[in-house]
CSV table of C-alpha atoms in Angstrom, one decimal:
chain,number,residue,atom,x,y,z
A,1,UNK,CA,120.4,163.1,41.6
A,2,UNK,CA,121.3,161.2,44.4
A,3,UNK,CA,124.8,160.7,45.6
A,4,UNK,CA,125.9,157.0,44.7
A,5,UNK,CA,124.3,158.1,41.3
A,6,UNK,CA,126.5,161.3,40.9
A,7,UNK,CA,129.5,159.3,42.0
A,8,UNK,CA,129.0,157.0,39.7
A,9,UNK,CA,128.7,159.8,37.2
A,10,UNK,CA,132.3,161.2,37.9
A,11,UNK,CA,133.8,157.7,37.8
A,12,UNK,CA,132.6,157.4,34.6
A,13,UNK,CA,133.6,160.7,33.3
A,14,UNK,CA,137.3,160.8,34.8
A,15,UNK,CA,137.8,157.1,33.1
A,16,UNK,CA,136.7,158.4,30.1
A,17,UNK,CA,138.6,161.5,30.0
A,18,UNK,CA,141.4,159.5,30.3
A,19,UNK,CA,141.1,157.2,27.6
A,20,UNK,CA,143.6,158.5,25.0
A,21,UNK,CA,145.1,157.0,22.4
A,22,UNK,CA,148.2,155.4,22.8
A,23,UNK,CA,151.5,155.8,21.1
A,24,UNK,CA,151.4,153.3,18.1
A,25,UNK,CA,153.6,152.2,15.3
A,26,UNK,CA,153.4,149.8,12.2
A,27,UNK,CA,153.0,145.8,13.8
A,28,UNK,CA,155.6,144.3,11.2
A,29,UNK,CA,159.0,145.1,11.0
A,30,UNK,CA,161.6,144.5,8.3
A,31,UNK,CA,165.0,144.8,9.6
A,32,UNK,CA,167.3,145.8,6.8
A,33,UNK,CA,170.0,147.1,9.4
A,34,UNK,CA,173.2,147.5,7.3
A,35,UNK,CA,172.8,145.5,4.9
A,36,UNK,CA,172.4,148.1,2.1
A,37,UNK,CA,175.2,150.6,0.1
A,38,UNK,CA,175.4,153.2,2.2
A,39,UNK,CA,177.8,151.2,4.6
A,40,UNK,CA,180.1,150.7,1.6
A,41,UNK,CA,183.5,152.7,2.2
A,42,UNK,CA,183.4,153.7,-1.4
A,43,UNK,CA,179.9,155.1,-0.6
A,44,UNK,CA,181.0,157.2,2.2
A,45,UNK,CA,184.2,158.3,0.3
A,46,UNK,CA,181.8,159.5,-2.5
A,47,UNK,CA,179.9,161.2,0.3
A,48,UNK,CA,182.5,163.1,1.8
A,49,UNK,CA,183.7,164.4,-2.0
A,50,UNK,CA,180.4,165.1,-2.9
A,51,UNK,CA,178.0,165.7,-0.3
A,52,UNK,CA,175.7,163.0,-1.6
A,53,UNK,CA,175.1,159.3,-1.6
A,54,UNK,CA,172.5,157.0,-2.5
A,55,UNK,CA,172.0,153.4,-2.6
A,56,UNK,CA,169.4,151.0,-3.8
A,57,UNK,CA,167.8,148.3,-1.2
A,58,UNK,CA,166.8,144.9,-3.4
A,59,UNK,CA,164.1,143.7,-0.7
A,60,UNK,CA,162.1,145.5,0.1
A,61,UNK,CA,162.4,148.0,-2.5
A,62,UNK,CA,163.7,151.3,-1.7
A,63,UNK,CA,166.2,153.8,-1.8
A,64,UNK,CA,168.2,155.5,0.2
A,65,UNK,CA,170.3,158.9,-0.3
A,66,UNK,CA,172.1,160.8,2.5
A,67,UNK,CA,172.7,164.6,1.3
A,68,UNK,CA,173.7,167.5,2.7
A,69,UNK,CA,171.9,169.9,0.1
A,70,UNK,CA,168.4,169.9,-0.1
A,71,UNK,CA,168.0,170.2,-3.5
A,72,UNK,CA,169.6,166.5,-3.8
A,73,UNK,CA,166.8,165.1,-2.1
A,74,UNK,CA,163.9,167.2,-4.0
A,75,UNK,CA,162.7,169.6,-1.1
A,76,UNK,CA,164.5,172.7,-2.0
A,77,UNK,CA,163.2,175.8,-1.2
A,78,UNK,CA,163.5,179.5,-0.8
A,79,UNK,CA,163.6,179.8,3.0
A,80,UNK,CA,165.7,176.8,3.0
A,81,UNK,CA,169.2,176.5,4.7
A,82,UNK,CA,171.3,174.0,4.1
A,83,UNK,CA,174.3,174.9,6.2
A,84,UNK,CA,172.9,173.4,9.5
A,85,UNK,CA,171.1,170.0,8.2
A,86,UNK,CA,171.7,167.1,6.9
A,87,UNK,CA,168.8,164.8,4.7
A,88,UNK,CA,167.9,161.1,4.7
A,89,UNK,CA,165.2,160.4,1.7
A,90,UNK,CA,164.0,156.9,2.0
A,91,UNK,CA,161.8,156.5,-1.4
A,92,UNK,CA,159.7,153.1,-0.7
A,93,UNK,CA,158.5,151.7,-3.5
A,94,UNK,CA,156.3,149.2,-2.8
A,95,UNK,CA,152.2,149.3,-2.3
A,96,UNK,CA,152.8,146.9,1.1
A,97,UNK,CA,152.1,148.5,4.3
A,98,UNK,CA,155.6,147.9,6.1
A,99,UNK,CA,157.2,149.0,8.8
A,100,UNK,CA,161.1,149.4,7.8
A,101,UNK,CA,164.5,150.0,10.0
A,102,UNK,CA,167.7,150.8,8.9
A,103,UNK,CA,170.9,151.6,10.2
A,104,UNK,CA,172.7,155.0,8.9
A,105,UNK,CA,176.7,154.5,9.7
A,106,UNK,CA,178.1,157.0,12.1
A,107,UNK,CA,180.5,158.3,8.9
A,108,UNK,CA,177.3,160.4,7.7
A,109,UNK,CA,176.4,161.6,11.2
A,110,UNK,CA,176.9,160.9,14.8
A,111,UNK,CA,174.5,158.5,16.0
A,112,UNK,CA,171.0,160.3,17.5
A,113,UNK,CA,167.8,159.9,19.4
A,114,UNK,CA,165.4,161.8,17.6
A,115,UNK,CA,161.6,161.4,16.0
A,116,UNK,CA,161.6,163.2,12.8
A,117,UNK,CA,158.6,164.3,10.8
A,118,UNK,CA,159.0,164.0,6.8
A,119,UNK,CA,159.9,167.5,5.5
A,120,UNK,CA,158.1,167.1,2.2
A,121,UNK,CA,154.4,167.7,1.7
A,122,UNK,CA,153.5,164.5,0.3
A,123,UNK,CA,154.2,162.4,3.0
A,124,UNK,CA,153.0,162.4,6.6
A,125,UNK,CA,155.0,159.6,8.0
A,126,UNK,CA,157.5,159.8,11.1
A,127,UNK,CA,161.2,158.3,11.5
A,128,UNK,CA,162.2,157.4,15.1
A,129,UNK,CA,166.3,157.5,15.2
A,130,UNK,CA,168.0,155.7,18.2
A,131,UNK,CA,172.3,154.8,18.2
A,132,UNK,CA,172.5,151.3,18.5
A,133,UNK,CA,174.4,149.9,21.1
A,134,UNK,CA,178.1,149.8,19.4
A,135,UNK,CA,177.7,153.7,18.5
A,136,UNK,CA,178.4,152.8,14.9
A,137,UNK,CA,174.9,153.6,13.5
A,138,UNK,CA,171.8,155.2,13.9
A,139,UNK,CA,168.8,153.0,13.6
A,140,UNK,CA,165.9,154.6,11.7
A,141,UNK,CA,162.5,153.0,11.8
A,142,UNK,CA,160.0,154.4,9.5
A,143,UNK,CA,156.0,152.9,8.7
A,144,UNK,CA,155.2,153.1,5.3
A,145,UNK,CA,151.6,153.5,4.1
A,146,UNK,CA,152.0,152.4,0.8
A,147,UNK,CA,154.5,153.7,-1.9
A,148,UNK,CA,155.9,156.6,-0.6
A,149,UNK,CA,158.7,159.2,-1.1
A,150,UNK,CA,159.9,160.6,2.7
A,151,UNK,CA,162.5,163.5,3.0
A,152,UNK,CA,164.0,163.6,6.8
A,153,UNK,CA,166.0,166.5,7.9
A,154,UNK,CA,168.2,166.5,10.7
A,155,UNK,CA,169.5,169.3,12.4
A,156,UNK,CA,173.3,169.4,13.2
A,157,UNK,CA,172.9,170.6,16.5
A,158,UNK,CA,171.0,167.6,17.3
A,159,UNK,CA,174.2,165.8,16.2
A,160,UNK,CA,176.5,168.1,17.9
A,161,UNK,CA,174.4,167.7,21.3
A,162,UNK,CA,174.5,163.9,21.1
A,163,UNK,CA,178.4,164.0,20.2
A,164,UNK,CA,179.3,166.5,22.9
A,165,UNK,CA,177.4,164.2,25.4
A,166,UNK,CA,179.0,160.7,24.3
A,167,UNK,CA,182.4,162.6,24.4
A,168,UNK,CA,182.0,164.2,27.9
A,169,UNK,CA,181.1,160.8,28.8
A,170,UNK,CA,184.2,159.3,27.3
A,171,UNK,CA,186.0,161.8,29.1
A,172,UNK,CA,185.1,161.6,32.5
A,173,UNK,CA,185.4,158.1,32.0
A,174,UNK,CA,189.2,158.4,30.9
A,175,UNK,CA,189.9,160.7,33.5
A,176,UNK,CA,188.2,159.4,36.7
A,177,UNK,CA,187.6,155.7,35.6
A,178,UNK,CA,183.7,156.1,36.2
A,179,UNK,CA,180.9,155.5,33.3
A,180,UNK,CA,178.4,157.7,33.6
A,181,UNK,CA,174.9,156.3,33.5
A,182,UNK,CA,172.9,156.4,30.5
A,183,UNK,CA,169.0,157.6,30.9
A,184,UNK,CA,168.0,156.2,27.4
A,185,UNK,CA,170.3,153.3,26.2
A,186,UNK,CA,170.5,152.7,22.5
A,187,UNK,CA,169.8,149.1,21.0
A,188,UNK,CA,167.8,147.4,18.7
A,189,UNK,CA,164.9,145.8,19.4
A,190,UNK,CA,164.3,142.3,18.1
A,191,UNK,CA,161.1,140.6,17.6
A,192,UNK,CA,159.4,137.4,18.2
A,193,UNK,CA,156.3,136.9,15.5
A,194,UNK,CA,153.1,135.3,17.5
A,195,UNK,CA,153.2,132.6,14.7
A,196,UNK,CA,156.7,131.3,15.9
A,197,UNK,CA,155.1,130.7,19.4
A,198,UNK,CA,152.9,127.9,20.5
A,199,UNK,CA,151.3,127.5,23.9
A,200,UNK,CA,153.3,126.7,27.1
A,201,UNK,CA,156.7,127.3,25.4
A,202,UNK,CA,159.9,128.9,26.6
A,203,UNK,CA,162.1,131.3,25.1
A,204,UNK,CA,165.6,132.2,26.6
A,205,UNK,CA,166.4,135.6,25.9
A,206,UNK,CA,169.7,136.9,26.8
A,207,UNK,CA,169.9,139.1,29.8
A,208,UNK,CA,173.7,139.7,29.9
A,209,UNK,CA,173.7,143.6,31.2
A,210,UNK,CA,170.0,143.8,31.5
A,211,UNK,CA,166.8,143.0,29.2
A,212,UNK,CA,163.9,144.9,28.0
A,213,UNK,CA,161.0,142.7,26.7
A,214,UNK,CA,157.9,144.3,25.7
A,215,UNK,CA,154.5,142.6,24.1
A,216,UNK,CA,151.9,144.0,21.6
A,217,UNK,CA,148.6,144.9,23.4
A,218,UNK,CA,146.7,145.7,20.9
A,219,UNK,CA,143.6,144.7,18.8
A,220,UNK,CA,144.6,142.0,16.2
A,221,UNK,CA,142.1,143.5,13.6
A,222,UNK,CA,144.0,147.2,14.0
A,223,UNK,CA,147.7,147.6,12.0
A,224,UNK,CA,148.4,149.7,14.9
A,225,UNK,CA,150.4,148.4,18.0
A,226,UNK,CA,150.5,149.2,21.8
A,227,UNK,CA,153.8,147.7,23.6
A,228,UNK,CA,153.8,147.1,27.2
A,229,UNK,CA,155.6,145.4,29.4
A,230,UNK,CA,155.5,141.8,30.1
A,231,UNK,CA,154.9,140.6,33.8
A,232,UNK,CA,156.7,138.4,35.9
A,233,UNK,CA,155.1,134.6,35.9
A,234,UNK,CA,155.3,134.6,39.4
A,235,UNK,CA,152.2,137.0,39.7
A,236,UNK,CA,150.5,136.7,36.2
A,237,UNK,CA,148.2,134.6,34.2
A,238,UNK,CA,148.8,136.8,31.2
A,239,UNK,CA,149.5,135.5,27.6
A,240,UNK,CA,153.1,135.8,27.9
A,241,UNK,CA,155.4,136.6,31.1
A,242,UNK,CA,159.0,136.2,31.6
A,243,UNK,CA,161.0,134.5,34.7
A,244,UNK,CA,164.1,134.2,35.8
A,245,UNK,CA,166.1,130.6,37.0
A,246,UNK,CA,168.6,130.5,39.6
A,247,UNK,CA,172.4,129.9,39.0
A,248,UNK,CA,171.6,131.6,35.4
A,249,UNK,CA,171.5,135.4,36.0
A,250,UNK,CA,172.3,136.1,32.5
A,251,UNK,CA,169.2,134.4,30.7
A,252,UNK,CA,165.5,135.6,31.2
A,253,UNK,CA,163.3,133.3,29.7
A,254,UNK,CA,159.5,134.0,28.1
A,255,UNK,CA,156.9,131.8,28.4
A,256,UNK,CA,153.9,131.7,26.4
A,257,UNK,CA,150.7,131.0,28.8
A,258,UNK,CA,147.9,131.1,25.9
A,259,UNK,CA,147.9,129.4,22.5
A,260,UNK,CA,147.4,133.0,21.0
A,261,UNK,CA,150.2,134.8,22.3
A,262,UNK,CA,150.8,138.5,21.1
A,263,UNK,CA,153.9,139.6,19.2
A,264,UNK,CA,157.1,140.0,21.5
A,265,UNK,CA,159.9,142.4,21.2
A,266,UNK,CA,163.3,142.4,23.0
A,267,UNK,CA,166.5,144.2,23.4
A,268,UNK,CA,169.5,143.2,25.4
A,269,UNK,CA,170.0,146.4,27.8
A,270,UNK,CA,168.1,148.2,30.6
A,271,UNK,CA,166.3,151.2,28.7
A,272,UNK,CA,164.9,153.1,31.8
A,273,UNK,CA,163.0,155.3,29.2
A,274,UNK,CA,161.3,152.8,26.8
A,275,UNK,CA,160.0,151.2,30.6
A,276,UNK,CA,158.6,154.6,31.5
A,277,UNK,CA,157.1,154.8,28.2
A,278,UNK,CA,155.6,151.1,28.6
A,279,UNK,CA,154.2,152.1,31.7
A,280,UNK,CA,152.4,155.1,30.3
A,281,UNK,CA,151.1,153.4,27.9
A,282,UNK,CA,149.7,150.7,29.7
A,283,UNK,CA,148.0,153.2,32.5
A,284,UNK,CA,146.6,154.3,28.8
A,285,UNK,CA,145.3,151.0,28.0
A,286,UNK,CA,143.3,150.3,31.1
A,287,UNK,CA,140.2,152.3,30.4
A,288,UNK,CA,139.7,150.5,26.7
A,289,UNK,CA,140.3,147.1,29.3
A,290,UNK,CA,137.6,148.5,31.8
A,291,UNK,CA,135.3,149.2,28.8
A,292,UNK,CA,135.9,145.8,26.9
A,293,UNK,CA,135.0,144.3,29.7
A,294,UNK,CA,131.7,146.5,30.9
A,295,UNK,CA,130.9,145.9,27.2
A,296,UNK,CA,131.0,142.2,27.4
A,297,UNK,CA,128.9,142.1,30.9
A,298,UNK,CA,126.1,144.1,29.1
A,299,UNK,CA,126.2,142.3,25.9
A,300,UNK,CA,126.6,138.7,27.6
B,1,UNK,CA,128.5,151.4,55.1
B,2,UNK,CA,128.1,155.3,54.0
B,3,UNK,CA,129.6,157.3,51.7
B,4,UNK,CA,132.1,159.8,52.9
B,5,UNK,CA,130.3,163.2,53.0
B,6,UNK,CA,133.6,165.8,52.9
B,7,UNK,CA,135.2,166.8,50.0
B,8,UNK,CA,138.6,165.4,51.0
B,9,UNK,CA,136.6,162.3,52.0
B,10,UNK,CA,135.3,161.9,48.0
B,11,UNK,CA,138.5,162.6,46.5
B,12,UNK,CA,140.3,159.7,48.9
B,13,UNK,CA,137.3,157.1,47.8
B,14,UNK,CA,137.6,157.9,44.6
B,15,UNK,CA,141.6,157.2,44.3
B,16,UNK,CA,140.8,154.0,45.8
B,17,UNK,CA,138.7,153.1,43.7
B,18,UNK,CA,141.0,154.2,40.7
B,19,UNK,CA,143.6,152.4,42.5
B,20,UNK,CA,141.7,149.1,43.0
B,21,UNK,CA,140.9,149.4,39.4
B,22,UNK,CA,144.5,150.1,37.9
B,23,UNK,CA,145.6,147.2,40.4
B,24,UNK,CA,142.9,144.9,38.5
B,25,UNK,CA,144.1,146.0,35.0
B,26,UNK,CA,147.6,146.8,35.0
B,27,UNK,CA,150.0,144.3,33.1
B,28,UNK,CA,153.1,144.9,35.0
B,29,UNK,CA,154.3,146.0,38.8
B,30,UNK,CA,155.6,148.8,37.7
B,31,UNK,CA,152.4,150.0,36.1
B,32,UNK,CA,150.6,149.5,39.7
B,33,UNK,CA,153.5,151.6,41.2
B,34,UNK,CA,153.4,154.5,39.2
B,35,UNK,CA,149.9,154.1,38.6
B,36,UNK,CA,149.3,155.1,42.1
B,37,UNK,CA,152.0,157.6,42.2
B,38,UNK,CA,150.3,159.2,39.9
B,39,UNK,CA,147.1,159.0,41.4
B,40,UNK,CA,148.4,160.7,45.1
B,41,UNK,CA,149.5,163.8,43.1
B,42,UNK,CA,146.1,164.0,41.0
B,43,UNK,CA,144.3,163.8,44.0
B,44,UNK,CA,146.5,166.1,46.2
B,45,UNK,CA,146.0,169.1,42.9
B,46,UNK,CA,142.4,167.7,42.8
B,47,UNK,CA,142.4,168.9,46.7
B,48,UNK,CA,144.4,171.9,46.2
B,49,UNK,CA,142.0,173.1,43.5
B,50,UNK,CA,138.8,171.6,45.1
B,51,UNK,CA,139.7,173.8,48.5
B,52,UNK,CA,140.2,177.2,46.6
B,53,UNK,CA,137.3,177.2,44.5
B,54,UNK,CA,135.5,176.5,48.0
B,55,UNK,CA,137.1,179.1,49.6
B,56,UNK,CA,135.8,181.6,46.8
B,57,UNK,CA,132.3,180.2,46.8
B,58,UNK,CA,132.0,180.8,50.8
B,59,UNK,CA,134.4,184.0,51.3
B,60,UNK,CA,134.4,185.6,48.3
B,61,UNK,CA,138.4,185.8,48.6
B,62,UNK,CA,141.1,183.0,47.7
B,63,UNK,CA,142.5,183.4,51.3
């Protein structure tokens, strides 16, 4: 084997090794947010008294339960200790695959950032929890593959860590007047469906205090998504790009440069953690793009 | 133009090729910068490991 051949093989091997699958989530998201019964003061009072609260959501059909005892959410077992755990049960009663986002008020637990797998064996879904911008809720996002009953156990230690962190930040701010920076900010994603976008359309996005904008780079044939950053229009001819207008620093503009733009999501805060993940997902996608182009050349 | 023959030269050439691929296929400038830094770190680690392996093969010792 001559040297150039060996070199080409090494290159292909390296690209193949790095072609692992990106982080994914459900592509369509139903945002219930705070439009459910668990935010009612009467329900919160009921939880304070009995340690369990339940609320039905009309659309989509689902039931939410917050409980301090595992037996109230149907996952009790001999080796389960409830002293340091709270539970969230989501019973999704529709056959349609769907991503759901719901806000759980801070009266139940201090807003946390966590990825939790379902505790009950019949469910294999994962809940992503993030504090909302105003600190009043934990935004819980779950992707359901049809009808599903999922129970998530939230360790109180996690809650305590986030409470301590937020309280320390408040004390520092009150004492010396300095607001320590946050590595990961809260905030909820707002989604722009591709069907709402046309070619050469400009969408103004409020960017007071920063904005994080991402596009879904995944294959439309799959129901998974791959959120990566949106490039600046000055250096890109991608399907979507962003630009700023002089004299208007509080608005970022999203421009579509294709008649078939991808889904776009954004949140009105600068989130370094999410930007970092977007870069990693972008790097992970490069071998697929190279292979796609390579296959296109070979296929004519 | 000849390809480099030294181990260090081959690593550098491979890193440059991969960086060009990243420049062409990355979506954002942040990805290009992060990818470049990642390549520098990985190339250095590969060099260190390769250097030690070379030592073992030639002298029968890590040092």
